[in-house]
């Protein structure tokens, strides 16, 4: 009797998990200028390194909130976030590979670009140009800290240059031996 009860509960749990995987991710639907979109993707793409242990870090998170489109990348030490105004029809999140997105955007003309996330796919369209980029949900993407209070400091350019010149000798060309 206990074994039958246990197997029926496991079956119910498996059905719940199957339902989660089959549900589409949040839907994003937005219209934005191509040059703003391309600059934003390229800005956060610079923070992405090759991460074999956590492949999700090779991607960027696209998040919409109200009338703002956020592009976020992280390497778990540094997070880069770019926010731009956009006409948002539906809010949501999706994680996509930035290299594919920026390559497509580089090859289309300027103008209004329509982006829509359906399920785990990102559809980008402008005029007669269309593409579908396979993405994933944001469940595995790490959270990035949100700064509540802006803290900053100023430093003169000559002081910054002097400081960089003093430390440039200790910068490694490769990260194969990070202890050097």
Coordinates of C-alpha atoms in Angstrom, one line a residue, residues 10-23:
X10 CA 5.8 10.6 -7.7
X11 CA 3.6 10.4 -10.8
X12 CA 1.7 13.5 -9.7
X13 CA 5.0 15.3 -9.1
X14 CA 6.3 14.3 -12.5
X15 CA 3.1 15.6 -14.1
X16 CA 3.6 19.0 -12.3
X17 CA 7.2 19.2 -13.5
X18 CA 6.2 18.2 -17.0
X19 CA 3.6 21.0 -16.9
X20 CA 6.3 23.5 -15.9
X21 CA 8.6 22.6 -18.8
X22 CA 5.7 22.8 -21.3
X23 CA 4.5 26.2 -20.2

